[in-house]
PDB file of C-alpha atoms and ligand atoms in Angstrom:
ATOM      1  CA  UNK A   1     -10.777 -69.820 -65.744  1.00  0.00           C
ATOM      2  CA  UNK A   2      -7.782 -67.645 -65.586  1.00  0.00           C
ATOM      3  CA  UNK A   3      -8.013 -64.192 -67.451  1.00  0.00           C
ATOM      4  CA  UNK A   4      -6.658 -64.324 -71.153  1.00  0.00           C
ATOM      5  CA  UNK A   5      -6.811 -60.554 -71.886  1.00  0.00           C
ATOM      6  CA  UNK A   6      -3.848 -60.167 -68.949  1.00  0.00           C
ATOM      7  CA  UNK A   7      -0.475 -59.429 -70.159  1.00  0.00           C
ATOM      8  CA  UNK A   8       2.532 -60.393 -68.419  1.00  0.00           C
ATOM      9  CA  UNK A   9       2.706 -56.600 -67.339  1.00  0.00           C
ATOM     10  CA  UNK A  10      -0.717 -56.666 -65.304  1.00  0.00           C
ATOM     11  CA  UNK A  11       0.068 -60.320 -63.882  1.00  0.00           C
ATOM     12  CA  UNK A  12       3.145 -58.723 -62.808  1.00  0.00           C
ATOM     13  CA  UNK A  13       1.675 -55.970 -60.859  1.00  0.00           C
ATOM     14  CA  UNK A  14      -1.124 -57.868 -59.299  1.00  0.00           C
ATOM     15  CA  UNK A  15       1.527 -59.872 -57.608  1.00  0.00           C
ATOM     16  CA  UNK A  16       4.235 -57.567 -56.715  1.00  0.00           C
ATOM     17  CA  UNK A  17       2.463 -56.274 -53.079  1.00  0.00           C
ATOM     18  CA  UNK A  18       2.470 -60.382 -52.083  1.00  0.00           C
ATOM     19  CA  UNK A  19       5.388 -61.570 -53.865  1.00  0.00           C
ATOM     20  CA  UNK A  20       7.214 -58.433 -51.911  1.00  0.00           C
ATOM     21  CA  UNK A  21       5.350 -59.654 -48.525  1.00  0.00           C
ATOM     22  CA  UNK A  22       7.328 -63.161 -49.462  1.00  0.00           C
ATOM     23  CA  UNK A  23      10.643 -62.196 -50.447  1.00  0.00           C
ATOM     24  CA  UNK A  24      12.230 -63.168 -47.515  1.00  0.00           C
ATOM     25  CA  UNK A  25      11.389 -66.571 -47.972  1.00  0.00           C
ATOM     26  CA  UNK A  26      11.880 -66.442 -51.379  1.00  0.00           C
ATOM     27  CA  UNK A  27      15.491 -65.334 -50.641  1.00  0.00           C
ATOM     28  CA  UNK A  28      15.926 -67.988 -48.410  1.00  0.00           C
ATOM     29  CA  UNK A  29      15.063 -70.554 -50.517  1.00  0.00           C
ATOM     30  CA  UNK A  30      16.775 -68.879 -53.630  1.00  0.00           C
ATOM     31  CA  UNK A  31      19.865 -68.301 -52.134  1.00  0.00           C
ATOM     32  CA  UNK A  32      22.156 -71.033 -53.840  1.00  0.00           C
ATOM     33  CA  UNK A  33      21.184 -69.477 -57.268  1.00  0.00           C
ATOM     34  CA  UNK A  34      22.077 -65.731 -55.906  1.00  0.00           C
ATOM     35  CA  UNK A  35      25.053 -67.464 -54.891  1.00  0.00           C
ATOM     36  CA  UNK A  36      25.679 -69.402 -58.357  1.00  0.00           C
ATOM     37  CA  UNK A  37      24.808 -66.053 -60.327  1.00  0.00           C
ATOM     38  CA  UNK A  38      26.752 -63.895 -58.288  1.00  0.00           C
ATOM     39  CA  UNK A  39      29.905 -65.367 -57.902  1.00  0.00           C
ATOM     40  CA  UNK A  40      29.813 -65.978 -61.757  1.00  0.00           C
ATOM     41  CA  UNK A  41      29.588 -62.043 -62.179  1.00  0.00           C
ATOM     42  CA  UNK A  42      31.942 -60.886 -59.481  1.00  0.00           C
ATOM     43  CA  UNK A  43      34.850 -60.360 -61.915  1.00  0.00           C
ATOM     44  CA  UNK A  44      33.116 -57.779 -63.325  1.00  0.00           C
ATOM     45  CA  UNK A  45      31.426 -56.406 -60.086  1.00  0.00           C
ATOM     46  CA  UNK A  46      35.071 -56.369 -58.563  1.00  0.00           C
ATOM     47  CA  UNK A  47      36.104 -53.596 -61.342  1.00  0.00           C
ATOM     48  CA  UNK A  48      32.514 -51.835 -61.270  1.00  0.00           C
ATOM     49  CA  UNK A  49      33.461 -51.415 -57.451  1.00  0.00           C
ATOM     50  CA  UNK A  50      36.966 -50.308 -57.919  1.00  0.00           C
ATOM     51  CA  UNK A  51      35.892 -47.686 -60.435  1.00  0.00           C
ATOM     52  CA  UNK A  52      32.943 -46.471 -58.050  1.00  0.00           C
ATOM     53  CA  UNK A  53      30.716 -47.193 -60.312  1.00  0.00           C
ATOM     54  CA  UNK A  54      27.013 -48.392 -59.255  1.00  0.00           C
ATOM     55  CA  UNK A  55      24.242 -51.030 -60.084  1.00  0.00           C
ATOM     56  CA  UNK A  56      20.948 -50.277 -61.940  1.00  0.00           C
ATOM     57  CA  UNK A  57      17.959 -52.407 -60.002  1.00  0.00           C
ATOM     58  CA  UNK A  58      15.271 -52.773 -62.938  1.00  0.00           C
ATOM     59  CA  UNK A  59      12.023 -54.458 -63.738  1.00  0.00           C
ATOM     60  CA  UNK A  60       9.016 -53.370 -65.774  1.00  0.00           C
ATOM     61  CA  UNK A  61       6.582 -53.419 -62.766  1.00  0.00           C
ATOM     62  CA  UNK A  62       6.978 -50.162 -61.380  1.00  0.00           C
ATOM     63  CA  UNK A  63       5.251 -52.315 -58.068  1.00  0.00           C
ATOM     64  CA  UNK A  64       7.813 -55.015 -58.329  1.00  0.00           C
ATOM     65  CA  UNK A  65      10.460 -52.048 -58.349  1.00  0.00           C
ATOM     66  CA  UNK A  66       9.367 -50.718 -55.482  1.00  0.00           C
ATOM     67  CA  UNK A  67       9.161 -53.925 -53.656  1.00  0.00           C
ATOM     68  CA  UNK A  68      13.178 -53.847 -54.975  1.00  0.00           C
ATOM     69  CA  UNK A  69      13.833 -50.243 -53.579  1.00  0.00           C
ATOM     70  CA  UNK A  70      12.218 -50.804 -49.512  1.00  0.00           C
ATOM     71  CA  UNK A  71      14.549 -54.251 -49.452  1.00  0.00           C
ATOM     72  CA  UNK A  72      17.324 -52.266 -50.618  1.00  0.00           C
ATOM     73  CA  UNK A  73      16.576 -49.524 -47.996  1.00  0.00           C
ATOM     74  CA  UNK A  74      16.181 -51.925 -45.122  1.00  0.00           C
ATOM     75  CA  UNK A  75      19.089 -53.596 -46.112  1.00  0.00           C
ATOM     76  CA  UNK A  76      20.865 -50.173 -46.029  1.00  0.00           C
ATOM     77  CA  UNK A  77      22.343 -50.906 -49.424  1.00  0.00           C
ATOM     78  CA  UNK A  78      23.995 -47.687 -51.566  1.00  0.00           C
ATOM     79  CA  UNK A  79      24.705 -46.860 -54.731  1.00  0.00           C
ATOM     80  CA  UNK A  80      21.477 -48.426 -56.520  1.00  0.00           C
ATOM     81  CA  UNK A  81      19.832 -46.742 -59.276  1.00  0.00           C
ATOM     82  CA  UNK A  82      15.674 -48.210 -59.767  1.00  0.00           C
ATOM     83  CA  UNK A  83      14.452 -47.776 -62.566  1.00  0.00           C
ATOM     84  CA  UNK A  84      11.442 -49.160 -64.866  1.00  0.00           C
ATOM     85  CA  UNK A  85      13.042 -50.873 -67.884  1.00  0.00           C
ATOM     86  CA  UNK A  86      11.669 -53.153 -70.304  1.00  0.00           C
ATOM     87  CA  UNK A  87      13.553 -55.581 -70.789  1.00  0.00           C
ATOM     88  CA  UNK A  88      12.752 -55.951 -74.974  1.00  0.00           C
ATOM     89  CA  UNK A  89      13.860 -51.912 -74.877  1.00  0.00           C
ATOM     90  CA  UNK A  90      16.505 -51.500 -72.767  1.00  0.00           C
ATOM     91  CA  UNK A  91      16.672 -47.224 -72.160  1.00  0.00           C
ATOM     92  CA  UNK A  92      20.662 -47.231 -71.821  1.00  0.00           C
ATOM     93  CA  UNK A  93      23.215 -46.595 -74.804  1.00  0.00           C
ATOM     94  CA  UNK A  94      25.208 -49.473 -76.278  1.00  0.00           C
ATOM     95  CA  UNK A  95      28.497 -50.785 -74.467  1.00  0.00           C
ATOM     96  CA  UNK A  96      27.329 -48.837 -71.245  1.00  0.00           C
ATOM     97  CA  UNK A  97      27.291 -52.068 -68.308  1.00  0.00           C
ATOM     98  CA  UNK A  98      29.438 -54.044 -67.194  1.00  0.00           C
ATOM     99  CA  UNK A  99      27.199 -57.377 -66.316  1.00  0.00           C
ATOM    100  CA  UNK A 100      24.037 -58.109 -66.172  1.00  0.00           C
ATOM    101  CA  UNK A 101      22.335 -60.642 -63.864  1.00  0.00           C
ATOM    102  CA  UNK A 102      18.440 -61.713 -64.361  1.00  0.00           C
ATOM    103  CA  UNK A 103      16.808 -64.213 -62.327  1.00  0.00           C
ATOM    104  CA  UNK A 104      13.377 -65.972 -63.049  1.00  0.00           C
ATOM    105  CA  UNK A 105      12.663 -63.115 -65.852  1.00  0.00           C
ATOM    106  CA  UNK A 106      13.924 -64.163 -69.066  1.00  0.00           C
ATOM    107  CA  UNK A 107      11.519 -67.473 -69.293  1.00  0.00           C
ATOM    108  CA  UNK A 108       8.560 -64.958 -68.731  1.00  0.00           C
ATOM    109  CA  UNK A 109       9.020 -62.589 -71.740  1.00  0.00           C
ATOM    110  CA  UNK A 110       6.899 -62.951 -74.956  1.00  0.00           C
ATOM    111  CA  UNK A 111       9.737 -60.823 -76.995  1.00  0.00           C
ATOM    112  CA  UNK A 112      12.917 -63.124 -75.619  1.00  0.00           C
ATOM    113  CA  UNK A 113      14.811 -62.965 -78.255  1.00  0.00           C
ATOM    114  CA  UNK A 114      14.474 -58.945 -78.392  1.00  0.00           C
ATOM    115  CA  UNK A 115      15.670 -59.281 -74.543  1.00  0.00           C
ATOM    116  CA  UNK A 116      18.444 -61.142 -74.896  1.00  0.00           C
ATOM    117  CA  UNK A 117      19.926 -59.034 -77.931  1.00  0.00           C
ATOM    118  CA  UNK A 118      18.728 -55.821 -76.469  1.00  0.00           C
ATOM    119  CA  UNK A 119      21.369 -57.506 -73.403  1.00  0.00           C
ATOM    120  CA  UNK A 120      24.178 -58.019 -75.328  1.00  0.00           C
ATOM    121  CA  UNK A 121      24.037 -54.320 -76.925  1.00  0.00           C
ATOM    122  CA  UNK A 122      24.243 -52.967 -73.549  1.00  0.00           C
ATOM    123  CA  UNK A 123      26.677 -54.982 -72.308  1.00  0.00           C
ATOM    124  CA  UNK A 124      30.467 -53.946 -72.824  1.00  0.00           C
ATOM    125  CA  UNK A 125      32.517 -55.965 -75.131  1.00  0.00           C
ATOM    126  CA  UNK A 126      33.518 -59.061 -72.769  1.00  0.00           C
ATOM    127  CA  UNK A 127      30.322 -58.136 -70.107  1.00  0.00           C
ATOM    128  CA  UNK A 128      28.487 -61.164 -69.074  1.00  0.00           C
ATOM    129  CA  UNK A 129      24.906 -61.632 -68.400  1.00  0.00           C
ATOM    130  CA  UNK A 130      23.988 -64.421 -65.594  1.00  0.00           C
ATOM    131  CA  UNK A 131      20.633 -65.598 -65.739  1.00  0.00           C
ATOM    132  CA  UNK A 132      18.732 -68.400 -63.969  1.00  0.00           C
ATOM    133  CA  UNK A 133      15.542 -70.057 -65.289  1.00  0.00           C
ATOM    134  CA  UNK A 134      13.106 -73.047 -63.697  1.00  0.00           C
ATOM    135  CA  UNK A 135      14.264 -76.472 -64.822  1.00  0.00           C
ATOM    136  CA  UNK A 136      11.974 -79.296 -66.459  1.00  0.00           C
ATOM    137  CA  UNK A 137       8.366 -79.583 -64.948  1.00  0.00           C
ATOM    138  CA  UNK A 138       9.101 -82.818 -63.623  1.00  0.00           C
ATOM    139  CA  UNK A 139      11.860 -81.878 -61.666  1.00  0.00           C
ATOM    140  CA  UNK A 140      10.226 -78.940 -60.188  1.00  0.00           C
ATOM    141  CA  UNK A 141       7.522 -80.217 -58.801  1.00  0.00           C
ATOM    142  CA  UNK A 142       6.261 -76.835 -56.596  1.00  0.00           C
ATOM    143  CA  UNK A 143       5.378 -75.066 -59.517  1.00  0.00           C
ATOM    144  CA  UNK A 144       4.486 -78.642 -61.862  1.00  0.00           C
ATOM    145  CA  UNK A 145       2.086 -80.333 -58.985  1.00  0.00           C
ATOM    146  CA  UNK A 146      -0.325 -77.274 -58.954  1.00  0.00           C
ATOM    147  CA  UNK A 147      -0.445 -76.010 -61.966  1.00  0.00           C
ATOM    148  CA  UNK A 148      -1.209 -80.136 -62.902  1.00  0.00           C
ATOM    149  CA  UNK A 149      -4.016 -79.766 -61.046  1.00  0.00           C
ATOM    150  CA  UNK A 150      -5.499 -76.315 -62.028  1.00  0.00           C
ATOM    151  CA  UNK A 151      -5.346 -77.563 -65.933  1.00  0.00           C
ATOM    152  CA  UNK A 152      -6.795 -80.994 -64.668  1.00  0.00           C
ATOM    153  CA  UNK A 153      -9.929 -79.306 -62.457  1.00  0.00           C
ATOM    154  CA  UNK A 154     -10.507 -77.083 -65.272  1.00  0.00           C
ATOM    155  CA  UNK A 155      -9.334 -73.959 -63.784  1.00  0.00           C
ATOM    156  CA  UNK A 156      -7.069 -73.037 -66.618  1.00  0.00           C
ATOM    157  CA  UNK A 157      -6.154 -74.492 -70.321  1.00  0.00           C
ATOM    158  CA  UNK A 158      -2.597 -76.378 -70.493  1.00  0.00           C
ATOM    159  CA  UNK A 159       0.310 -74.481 -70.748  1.00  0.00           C
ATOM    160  CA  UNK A 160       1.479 -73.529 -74.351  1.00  0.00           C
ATOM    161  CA  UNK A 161       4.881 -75.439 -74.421  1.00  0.00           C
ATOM    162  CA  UNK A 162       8.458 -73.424 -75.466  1.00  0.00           C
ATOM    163  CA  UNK A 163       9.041 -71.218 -77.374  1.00  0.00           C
ATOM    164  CA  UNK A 164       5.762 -69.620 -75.482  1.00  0.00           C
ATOM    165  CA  UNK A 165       6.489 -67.720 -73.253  1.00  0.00           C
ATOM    166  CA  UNK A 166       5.777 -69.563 -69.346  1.00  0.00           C
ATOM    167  CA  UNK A 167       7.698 -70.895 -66.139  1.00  0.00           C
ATOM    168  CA  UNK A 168       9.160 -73.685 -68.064  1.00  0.00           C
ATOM    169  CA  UNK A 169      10.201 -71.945 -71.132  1.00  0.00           C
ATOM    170  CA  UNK A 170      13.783 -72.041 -70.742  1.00  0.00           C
ATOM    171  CA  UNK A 171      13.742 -75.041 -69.199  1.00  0.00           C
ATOM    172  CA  UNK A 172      16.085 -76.787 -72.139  1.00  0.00           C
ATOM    173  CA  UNK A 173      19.753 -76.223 -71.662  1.00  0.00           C
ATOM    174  CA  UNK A 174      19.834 -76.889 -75.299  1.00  0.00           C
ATOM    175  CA  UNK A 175      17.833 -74.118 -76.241  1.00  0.00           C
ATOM    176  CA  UNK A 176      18.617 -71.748 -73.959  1.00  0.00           C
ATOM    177  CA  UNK A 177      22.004 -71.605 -75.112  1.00  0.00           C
ATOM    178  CA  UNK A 178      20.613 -71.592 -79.076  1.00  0.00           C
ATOM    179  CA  UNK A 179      18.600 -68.265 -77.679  1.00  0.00           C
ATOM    180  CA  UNK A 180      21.927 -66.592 -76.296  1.00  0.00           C
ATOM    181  CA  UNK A 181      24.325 -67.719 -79.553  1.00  0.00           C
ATOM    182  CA  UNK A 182      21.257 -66.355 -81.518  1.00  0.00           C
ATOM    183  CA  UNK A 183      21.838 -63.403 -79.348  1.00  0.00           C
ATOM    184  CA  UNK A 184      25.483 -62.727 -80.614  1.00  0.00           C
ATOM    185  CA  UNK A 185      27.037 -63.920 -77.218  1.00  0.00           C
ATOM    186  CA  UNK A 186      30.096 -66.210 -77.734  1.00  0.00           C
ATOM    187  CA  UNK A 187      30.811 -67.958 -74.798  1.00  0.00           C
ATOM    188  CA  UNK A 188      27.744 -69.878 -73.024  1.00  0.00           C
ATOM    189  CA  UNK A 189      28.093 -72.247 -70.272  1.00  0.00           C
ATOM    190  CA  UNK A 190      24.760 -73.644 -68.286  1.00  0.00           C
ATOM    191  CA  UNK A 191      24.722 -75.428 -65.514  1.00  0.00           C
ATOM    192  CA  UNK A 192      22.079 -76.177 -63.236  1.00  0.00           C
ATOM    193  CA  UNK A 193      21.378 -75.543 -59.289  1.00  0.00           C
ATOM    194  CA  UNK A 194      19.491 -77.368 -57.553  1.00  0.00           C
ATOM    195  CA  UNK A 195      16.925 -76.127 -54.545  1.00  0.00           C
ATOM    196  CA  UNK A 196      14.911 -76.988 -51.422  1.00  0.00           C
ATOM    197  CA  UNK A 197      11.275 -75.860 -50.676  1.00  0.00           C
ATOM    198  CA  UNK A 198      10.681 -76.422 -47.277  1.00  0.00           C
ATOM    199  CA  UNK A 199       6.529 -76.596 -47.103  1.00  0.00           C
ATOM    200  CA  UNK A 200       5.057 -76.512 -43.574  1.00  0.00           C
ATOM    201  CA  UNK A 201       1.439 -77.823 -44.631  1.00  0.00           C
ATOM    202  CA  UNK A 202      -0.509 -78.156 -47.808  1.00  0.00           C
ATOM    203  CA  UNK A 203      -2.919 -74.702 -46.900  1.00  0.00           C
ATOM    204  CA  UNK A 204       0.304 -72.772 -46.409  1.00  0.00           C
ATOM    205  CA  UNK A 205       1.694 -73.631 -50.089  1.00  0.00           C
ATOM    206  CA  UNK A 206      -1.554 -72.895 -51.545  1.00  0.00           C
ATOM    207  CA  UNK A 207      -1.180 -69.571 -49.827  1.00  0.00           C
ATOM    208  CA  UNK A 208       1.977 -69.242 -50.892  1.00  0.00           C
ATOM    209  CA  UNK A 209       1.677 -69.863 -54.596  1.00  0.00           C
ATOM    210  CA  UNK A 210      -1.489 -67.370 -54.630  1.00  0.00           C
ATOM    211  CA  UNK A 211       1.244 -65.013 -53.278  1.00  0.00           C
ATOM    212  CA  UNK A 212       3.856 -65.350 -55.300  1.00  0.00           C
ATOM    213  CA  UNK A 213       3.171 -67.430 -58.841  1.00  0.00           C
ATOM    214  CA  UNK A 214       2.090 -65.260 -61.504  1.00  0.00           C
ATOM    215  CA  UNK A 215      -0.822 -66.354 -63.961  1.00  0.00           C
ATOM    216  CA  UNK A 216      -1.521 -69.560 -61.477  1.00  0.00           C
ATOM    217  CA  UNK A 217      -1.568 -67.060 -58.681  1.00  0.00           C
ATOM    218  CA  UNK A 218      -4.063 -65.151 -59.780  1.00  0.00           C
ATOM    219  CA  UNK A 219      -6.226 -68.096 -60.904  1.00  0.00           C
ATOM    220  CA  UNK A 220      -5.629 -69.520 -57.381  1.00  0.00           C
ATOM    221  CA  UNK A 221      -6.691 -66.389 -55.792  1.00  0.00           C
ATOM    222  CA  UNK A 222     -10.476 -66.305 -57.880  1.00  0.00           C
ATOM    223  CA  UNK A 223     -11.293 -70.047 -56.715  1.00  0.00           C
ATOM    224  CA  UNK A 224     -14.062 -70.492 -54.350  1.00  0.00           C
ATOM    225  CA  UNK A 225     -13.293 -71.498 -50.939  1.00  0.00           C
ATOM    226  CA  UNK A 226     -14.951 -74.966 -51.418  1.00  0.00           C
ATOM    227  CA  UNK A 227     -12.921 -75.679 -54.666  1.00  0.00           C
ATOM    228  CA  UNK A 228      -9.904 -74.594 -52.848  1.00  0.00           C
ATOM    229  CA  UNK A 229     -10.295 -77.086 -49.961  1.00  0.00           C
ATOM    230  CA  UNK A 230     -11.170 -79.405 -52.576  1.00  0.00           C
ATOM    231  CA  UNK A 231      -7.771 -78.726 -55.132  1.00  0.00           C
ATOM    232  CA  UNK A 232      -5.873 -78.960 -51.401  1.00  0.00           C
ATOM    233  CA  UNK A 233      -7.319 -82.521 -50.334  1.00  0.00           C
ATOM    234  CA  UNK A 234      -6.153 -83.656 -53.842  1.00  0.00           C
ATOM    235  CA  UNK A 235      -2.812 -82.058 -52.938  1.00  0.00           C
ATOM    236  CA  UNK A 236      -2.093 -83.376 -49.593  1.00  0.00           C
ATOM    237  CA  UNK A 237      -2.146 -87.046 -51.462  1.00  0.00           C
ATOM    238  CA  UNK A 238       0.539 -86.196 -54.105  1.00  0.00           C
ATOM    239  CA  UNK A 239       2.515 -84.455 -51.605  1.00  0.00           C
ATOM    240  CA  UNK A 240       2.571 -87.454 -49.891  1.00  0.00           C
ATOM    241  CA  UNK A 241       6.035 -88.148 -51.857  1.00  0.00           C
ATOM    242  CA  UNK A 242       7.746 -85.042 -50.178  1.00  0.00           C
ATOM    243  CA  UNK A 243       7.211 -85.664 -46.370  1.00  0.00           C
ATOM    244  CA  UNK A 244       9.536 -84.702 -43.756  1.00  0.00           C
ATOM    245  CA  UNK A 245      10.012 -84.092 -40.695  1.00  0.00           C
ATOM    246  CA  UNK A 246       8.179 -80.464 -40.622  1.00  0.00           C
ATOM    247  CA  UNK A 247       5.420 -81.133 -43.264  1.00  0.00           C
ATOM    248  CA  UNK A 248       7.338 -81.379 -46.981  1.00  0.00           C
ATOM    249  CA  UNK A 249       9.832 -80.933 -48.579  1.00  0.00           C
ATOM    250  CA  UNK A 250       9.887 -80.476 -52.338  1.00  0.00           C
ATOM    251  CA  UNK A 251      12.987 -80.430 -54.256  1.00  0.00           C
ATOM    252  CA  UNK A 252      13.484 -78.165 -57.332  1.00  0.00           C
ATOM    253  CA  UNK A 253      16.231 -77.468 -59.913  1.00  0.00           C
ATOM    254  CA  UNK A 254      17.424 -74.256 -61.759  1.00  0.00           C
ATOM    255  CA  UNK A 255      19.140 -73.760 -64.972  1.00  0.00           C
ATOM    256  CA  UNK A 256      21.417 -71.094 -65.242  1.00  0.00           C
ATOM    257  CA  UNK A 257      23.424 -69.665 -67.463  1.00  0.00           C
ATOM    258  CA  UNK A 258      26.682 -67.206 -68.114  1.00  0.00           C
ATOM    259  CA  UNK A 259      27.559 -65.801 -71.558  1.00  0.00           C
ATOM    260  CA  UNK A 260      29.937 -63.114 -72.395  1.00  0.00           C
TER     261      UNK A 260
HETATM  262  C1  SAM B 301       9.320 -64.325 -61.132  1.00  0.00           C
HETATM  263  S1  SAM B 301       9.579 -62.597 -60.974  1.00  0.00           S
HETATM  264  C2  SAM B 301      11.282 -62.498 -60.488  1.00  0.00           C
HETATM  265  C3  SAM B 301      11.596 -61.237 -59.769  1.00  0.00           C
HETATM  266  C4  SAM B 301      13.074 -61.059 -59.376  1.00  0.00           C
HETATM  267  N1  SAM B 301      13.925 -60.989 -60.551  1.00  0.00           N
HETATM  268  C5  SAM B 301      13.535 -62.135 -58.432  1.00  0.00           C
HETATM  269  O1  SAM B 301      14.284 -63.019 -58.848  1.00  0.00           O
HETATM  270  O2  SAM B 301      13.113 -62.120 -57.270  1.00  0.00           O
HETATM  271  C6  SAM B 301       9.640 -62.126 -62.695  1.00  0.00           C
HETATM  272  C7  SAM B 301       9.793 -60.640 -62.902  1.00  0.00           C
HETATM  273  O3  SAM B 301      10.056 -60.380 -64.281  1.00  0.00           O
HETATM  274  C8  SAM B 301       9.483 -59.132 -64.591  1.00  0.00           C
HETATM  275  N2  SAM B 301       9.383 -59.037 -66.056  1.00  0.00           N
HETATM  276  C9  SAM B 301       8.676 -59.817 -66.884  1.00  0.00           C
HETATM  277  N3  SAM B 301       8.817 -59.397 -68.157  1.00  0.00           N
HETATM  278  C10 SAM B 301       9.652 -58.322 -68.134  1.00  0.00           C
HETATM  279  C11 SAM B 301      10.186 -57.454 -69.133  1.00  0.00           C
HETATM  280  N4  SAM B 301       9.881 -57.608 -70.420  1.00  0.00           N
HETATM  281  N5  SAM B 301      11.013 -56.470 -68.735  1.00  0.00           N
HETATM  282  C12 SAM B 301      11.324 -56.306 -67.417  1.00  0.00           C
HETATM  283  N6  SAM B 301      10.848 -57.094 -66.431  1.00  0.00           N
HETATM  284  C13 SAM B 301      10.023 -58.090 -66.793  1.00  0.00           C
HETATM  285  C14 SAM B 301       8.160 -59.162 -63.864  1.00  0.00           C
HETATM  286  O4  SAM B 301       7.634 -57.883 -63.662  1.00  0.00           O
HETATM  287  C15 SAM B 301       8.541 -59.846 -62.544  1.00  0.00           C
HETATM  288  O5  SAM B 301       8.872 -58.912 -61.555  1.00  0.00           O
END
């Protein structure tokens, strides 16, 4: 069974070396919702770039930071500030940023609603936050077909559903915009992206889930090898769906939001 005294802070760093060790992937596959979230922010980047201002890289994980600051290095980018910021208690004054952009973190936090107002006080009258989210379970089937089979082997207990906080939280465009009015912003407007995750075998998205997914990573990661097999033979037959060419191919689809 997965470990129920682990916070969403020590899931997070248990991850962050592996997660980092995937990011290029991740990237890859991510990229139309960088795309979606940045081009919905680049008014306001265009004027924090003519004023020579600069962007503040944050997360809570001081690992997952990290992770953040060697990509940024490699990638030779300037003018990045890292810093460890929780999101429920934002360290910067009111009115002080010009957009904010979050991707897969909102859905994860247990004080949301905190987050999202502790946003909008930060933000500058007219700033926007973009945000992306995972989509309904049964449209995302990477995350939905394991996890399935983890609750149904007994590894773990079913997911709490929404407002709890999990991958799938946010998943309702209906409620996710409820949480953002609730959060004194104005103007909302979702819409969703969809993505492809291109799967070489079975074994390799295993591995790549223990990497990478949070709480089911780390239950992943404390199976025996014999169960593991065992969860991956059951696997192979629902992936059977999702074949192409090079293994699978599993689609997936992305909420996200803008809201000034
Ligand atoms: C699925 S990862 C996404 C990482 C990154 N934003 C990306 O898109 O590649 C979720 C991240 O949210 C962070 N996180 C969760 N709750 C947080 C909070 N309350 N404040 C700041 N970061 C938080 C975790 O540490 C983790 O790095």
């Amino acid at each position: 069974m997965s470990d129920p005294t682990m916070g969403d802070y020590e899931v997070a760093e248990a991850v962050a070396p592996t997660w980092a060790q995937r990011a290029p992937m991740i990237e890859q596959v991510c990229t139309p919702v960088r795309e979606w979230m940045v081009r919905e922010l680049r008014p306001d980047v265009a004027e924090l770039l003519g004023e020579g201002g600069g962007l503040i890289a944050s997360d809570f994980s001081p690992t997952m930071l990290e992770a953040a600051r060697r990509r940024g290095a490699e990638r030779g980018v300037e003018n990045v500030e890292y810093r460890v910021i929780d999101a429920a208690r934002i360290e910067l004054p009111d009115d002080s940023v010009d957009g904010v952009l979050c991707r897969f973190g909102y859905m994860l936090m247990p004080e949301l609603t905190l987050a999202l107002a502790e946003t909008r006080r930060v933000l500058r009258q007219g700033g926007r936050v973009a945000l992306a989210v995972w989509g309904a379970p049964e449209r995302n089937p990477f995350f939905a077909l394991v996890g399935a089979k983890l609750v149904e082997r007994g590894h773990m207990p079913p997911p709490e559903p929404p407002p709890a906080p999990g991958i799938f939280a946010m998943a309702s465009p209906e409620r996710t915009r409820e949480l953002l009015t609730a959060a004194s912003f104005d103007d909302v407007r979702t819409e969703e992206v969809a993505l492809r995750f291109p799967i070489p075998s079975v074994e390799e998205y295993v591995a790549f889930v223990a990497d990478t997914a949070g709480p089911l990573a780390l239950v992943l990661r404390q199976l025996p090898a014999a169960e593991r097999a065992a969860l991956q033979a059951e696997l192979e037959e629902w992936f059977e769906p999702f074949s192409a060419d090079d293994g699978f191919e599993l689609p997936g689809v992305t909420l996200c939001a803008v809201a000034s």
